[in-house]
Amino acid sequence: MPQSKQSHRKDEHVSLAEHYFHGDQPNDFDEVRIRHDALPETTVAEISTNTTIGPWHWSSPLYIEAMTGGSIQTGKLNARLGKIAAACKLPIATGSQSVAIKDPSLAPTFSVLRENNPNGLVFGNLGAGQSLAAANTAIKMLHADALELHLNAVQEIVMPEGERDFNWLANINHLVAHLDRPIIVKEVGFGISRPTMQQLYAAGVRYLDLGGRGGTDFAEIENRRRPQQEMTYLRSFGLSTVESLLAVTDHPKDLTIFAAGGIRQPLDVLKALMLGADAVGVAGVILHELLHHSDDEVIAMLTSWQYQLRLLMALVGAKKLSDLPQLSDKLIYSAKIQAYRQSLA
């Protein structure tokens, strides 16, 4: 079967994301240190990572963030991700299903994720400008437990064939009001500011994925796809995940905060939770491991991350996840981040 332009773009995204992946690349999580107290007075056996996120009970605050789908090759990746999520008992989001709304023959490249993860938490994914009918189709395609609506204005303006209409807020409000699944509004790597958080909350959004700068850079990826590659100046544009977490520190209590973007290892997960995240998403590291290792090896890595998080919680004196935000006074910020915090005051 000949490959469509949309499917080819999905394969390009995976290839370029891997090309630009650097697992040890510095980001703003390095600008936040944790004060070491040598008497944590904890026992690892007592540590619990159980948490309640909206209507769901998770055994760990981790989830596999949206990555792929929409082509034969990315469908194979989704099949593997479904098995991995099921084995690790981690929630998982699929990549944008918009391509399968336009071309229903591509739906199996997404639904395979659910087929291989029949009892797990699976989140669908569409652009924030999609219609109610499209949203219902995306949910049905995956029997999705929730739907991510992504905000990707930066990506779209750099994408050669990208959208140019970014009037999304009223549509988000409409979808939140009329869908029978939780809606998670997410950025795709450029962060969420305090004003944006406030606008989305007023529109009825109660699940917000900050999707900050620091991991996969879609401005860089899409610029590589431009004939002249002339928009290099948008590389590293936006707010980092750390900056976004600090920006929404005073969020309403009924707003659930997901943090993704630049999560490289379990210490980043711990810092994000101490900064107020309710759950933490990982994508780039998992995609890299998926492309170079077996499913069993990826499962072993994620299982190790879950255990290491318990070890790190014991190190800072937290027995349960709700203790972590209360320990934010242990965080030491670089001058750059401290200046940013002061600008928010």
mmCIF file with all atom_site columns, N, CA and C in Angstrom, residues 37 39-43 47 311-320 323-324 327 330:
data_model
loop_
_atom_site.group_PDB
_atom_site.id
_atom_site.type_symbol
_atom_site.label_atom_id
_atom_site.label_alt_id
_atom_site.label_comp_id
_atom_site.label_asym_id
_atom_site.label_entity_id
_atom_site.label_seq_id
_atom_site.pdbx_PDB_ins_code
_atom_site.Cartn_x
_atom_site.Cartn_y
_atom_site.Cartn_z
_atom_site.occupancy
_atom_site.B_iso_or_equiv
_atom_site.pdbx_formal_charge
_atom_site.auth_seq_id
_atom_site.auth_comp_id
_atom_site.auth_asym_id
_atom_site.auth_atom_id
_atom_site.pdbx_PDB_model_num
ATOM 1  N N  . ASP A 1 37  ? 19.540 16.014 53.506 1.00 0.00 ? 37  ASP A N  1
ATOM 2  C CA . ASP A 1 37  ? 19.482 15.899 54.960 1.00 0.00 ? 37  ASP A CA 1
ATOM 3  C C  . ASP A 1 37  ? 19.866 14.467 55.306 1.00 0.00 ? 37  ASP A C  1
ATOM 4  N N  . LEU A 1 39  ? 19.674 12.567 57.801 1.00 0.00 ? 39  LEU A N  1
ATOM 5  C CA . LEU A 1 39  ? 18.843 11.731 58.674 1.00 0.00 ? 39  LEU A CA 1
ATOM 6  C C  . LEU A 1 39  ? 17.409 11.701 58.123 1.00 0.00 ? 39  LEU A C  1
ATOM 7  N N  . PRO A 1 40  ? 17.162 10.962 57.056 1.00 0.00 ? 40  PRO A N  1
ATOM 8  C CA . PRO A 1 40  ? 15.815 10.966 56.479 1.00 0.00 ? 40  PRO A CA 1
ATOM 9  C C  . PRO A 1 40  ? 14.779 10.255 57.339 1.00 0.00 ? 40  PRO A C  1
ATOM 10 N N  . GLU A 1 41  ? 15.236 9.345  58.231 1.00 0.00 ? 41  GLU A N  1
ATOM 11 C CA . GLU A 1 41  ? 14.328 8.640  59.146 1.00 0.00 ? 41  GLU A CA 1
ATOM 12 C C  . GLU A 1 41  ? 13.189 7.945  58.394 1.00 0.00 ? 41  GLU A C  1
ATOM 13 N N  . THR A 1 42  ? 13.554 7.154  57.394 1.00 0.00 ? 42  THR A N  1
ATOM 14 C CA . THR A 1 42  ? 12.581 6.413  56.597 1.00 0.00 ? 42  THR A CA 1
ATOM 15 C C  . THR A 1 42  ? 13.056 4.984  56.398 1.00 0.00 ? 42  THR A C  1
ATOM 16 N N  . THR A 1 43  ? 12.135 4.151  55.958 1.00 0.00 ? 43  THR A N  1
ATOM 17 C CA . THR A 1 43  ? 12.425 2.773  55.575 1.00 0.00 ? 43  THR A CA 1
ATOM 18 C C  . THR A 1 43  ? 11.814 2.534  54.209 1.00 0.00 ? 43  THR A C  1
ATOM 19 N N  . ILE A 1 47  ? 7.578  2.866  51.953 1.00 0.00 ? 47  ILE A N  1
ATOM 20 C CA . ILE A 1 47  ? 7.271  3.873  50.937 1.00 0.00 ? 47  ILE A CA 1
ATOM 21 C C  . ILE A 1 47  ? 6.146  3.385  50.027 1.00 0.00 ? 47  ILE A C  1
ATOM 22 N N  . LEU A 1 311 ? 13.173 4.531  46.264 1.00 0.00 ? 311 LEU A N  1
ATOM 23 C CA . LEU A 1 311 ? 14.454 4.767  46.937 1.00 0.00 ? 311 LEU A CA 1
ATOM 24 C C  . LEU A 1 311 ? 14.691 6.268  47.138 1.00 0.00 ? 311 LEU A C  1
ATOM 25 N N  . LEU A 1 312 ? 14.413 7.050  46.103 1.00 0.00 ? 312 LEU A N  1
ATOM 26 C CA . LEU A 1 312 ? 14.629 8.492  46.187 1.00 0.00 ? 312 LEU A CA 1
ATOM 27 C C  . LEU A 1 312 ? 13.670 9.149  47.179 1.00 0.00 ? 312 LEU A C  1
ATOM 28 N N  . MET A 1 313 ? 12.445 8.654  47.227 1.00 0.00 ? 313 MET A N  1
ATOM 29 C CA . MET A 1 313 ? 11.497 9.185  48.215 1.00 0.00 ? 313 MET A CA 1
ATOM 30 C C  . MET A 1 313 ? 11.991 8.924  49.626 1.00 0.00 ? 313 MET A C  1
ATOM 31 N N  . ALA A 1 314 ? 12.546 7.738  49.850 1.00 0.00 ? 314 ALA A N  1
ATOM 32 C CA . ALA A 1 314 ? 13.105 7.439  51.174 1.00 0.00 ? 314 ALA A CA 1
ATOM 33 C C  . ALA A 1 314 ? 14.260 8.387  51.484 1.00 0.00 ? 314 ALA A C  1
ATOM 34 N N  . LEU A 1 315 ? 15.055 8.707  50.465 1.00 0.00 ? 315 LEU A N  1
ATOM 35 C CA . LEU A 1 315 ? 16.209 9.574  50.672 1.00 0.00 ? 315 LEU A CA 1
ATOM 36 C C  . LEU A 1 315 ? 15.806 10.967 51.135 1.00 0.00 ? 315 LEU A C  1
ATOM 37 N N  . VAL A 1 316 ? 14.674 11.477 50.641 1.00 0.00 ? 316 VAL A N  1
ATOM 38 C CA . VAL A 1 316 ? 14.250 12.826 51.035 1.00 0.00 ? 316 VAL A CA 1
ATOM 39 C C  . VAL A 1 316 ? 13.270 12.815 52.209 1.00 0.00 ? 316 VAL A C  1
ATOM 40 N N  . GLY A 1 317 ? 12.949 11.617 52.716 1.00 0.00 ? 317 GLY A N  1
ATOM 41 C CA . GLY A 1 317 ? 12.098 11.541 53.891 1.00 0.00 ? 317 GLY A CA 1
ATOM 42 C C  . GLY A 1 317 ? 10.613 11.563 53.597 1.00 0.00 ? 317 GLY A C  1
ATOM 43 N N  . ALA A 1 318 ? 10.215 11.106 52.399 1.00 0.00 ? 318 ALA A N  1
ATOM 44 C CA . ALA A 1 318 ? 8.797  11.074 52.028 1.00 0.00 ? 318 ALA A CA 1
ATOM 45 C C  . ALA A 1 318 ? 8.296  9.635  52.054 1.00 0.00 ? 318 ALA A C  1
ATOM 46 N N  . LYS A 1 319 ? 7.222  9.397  52.785 1.00 0.00 ? 319 LYS A N  1
ATOM 47 C CA . LYS A 1 319 ? 6.669  8.046  52.849 1.00 0.00 ? 319 LYS A CA 1
ATOM 48 C C  . LYS A 1 319 ? 5.562  7.832  51.827 1.00 0.00 ? 319 LYS A C  1
ATOM 49 N N  . LYS A 1 320 ? 4.962  8.907  51.349 1.00 0.00 ? 320 LYS A N  1
ATOM 50 C CA . LYS A 1 320 ? 3.915  8.813  50.335 1.00 0.00 ? 320 LYS A CA 1
ATOM 51 C C  . LYS A 1 320 ? 4.029  10.014 49.403 1.00 0.00 ? 320 LYS A C  1
ATOM 52 N N  . ASP A 1 323 ? 3.512  13.621 50.397 1.00 0.00 ? 323 ASP A N  1
ATOM 53 C CA . ASP A 1 323 ? 4.533  14.275 51.220 1.00 0.00 ? 323 ASP A CA 1
ATOM 54 C C  . ASP A 1 323 ? 5.464  15.148 50.381 1.00 0.00 ? 323 ASP A C  1
ATOM 55 N N  . LEU A 1 324 ? 5.617  14.809 49.102 1.00 0.00 ? 324 LEU A N  1
ATOM 56 C CA . LEU A 1 324 ? 6.668  15.439 48.300 1.00 0.00 ? 324 LEU A CA 1
ATOM 57 C C  . LEU A 1 324 ? 6.482  16.944 48.111 1.00 0.00 ? 324 LEU A C  1
ATOM 58 N N  . LEU A 1 327 ? 7.708  19.022 50.865 1.00 0.00 ? 327 LEU A N  1
ATOM 59 C CA . LEU A 1 327 ? 9.161  19.084 51.065 1.00 0.00 ? 327 LEU A CA 1
ATOM 60 C C  . LEU A 1 327 ? 9.833  20.036 50.076 1.00 0.00 ? 327 LEU A C  1
ATOM 61 N N  . LYS A 1 330 ? 13.137 21.938 50.516 1.00 0.00 ? 330 LYS A N  1
ATOM 62 C CA . LYS A 1 330 ? 14.429 21.308 50.294 1.00 0.00 ? 330 LYS A CA 1
ATOM 63 C C  . LYS A 1 330 ? 15.028 21.676 48.934 1.00 0.00 ? 330 LYS A C  1
#
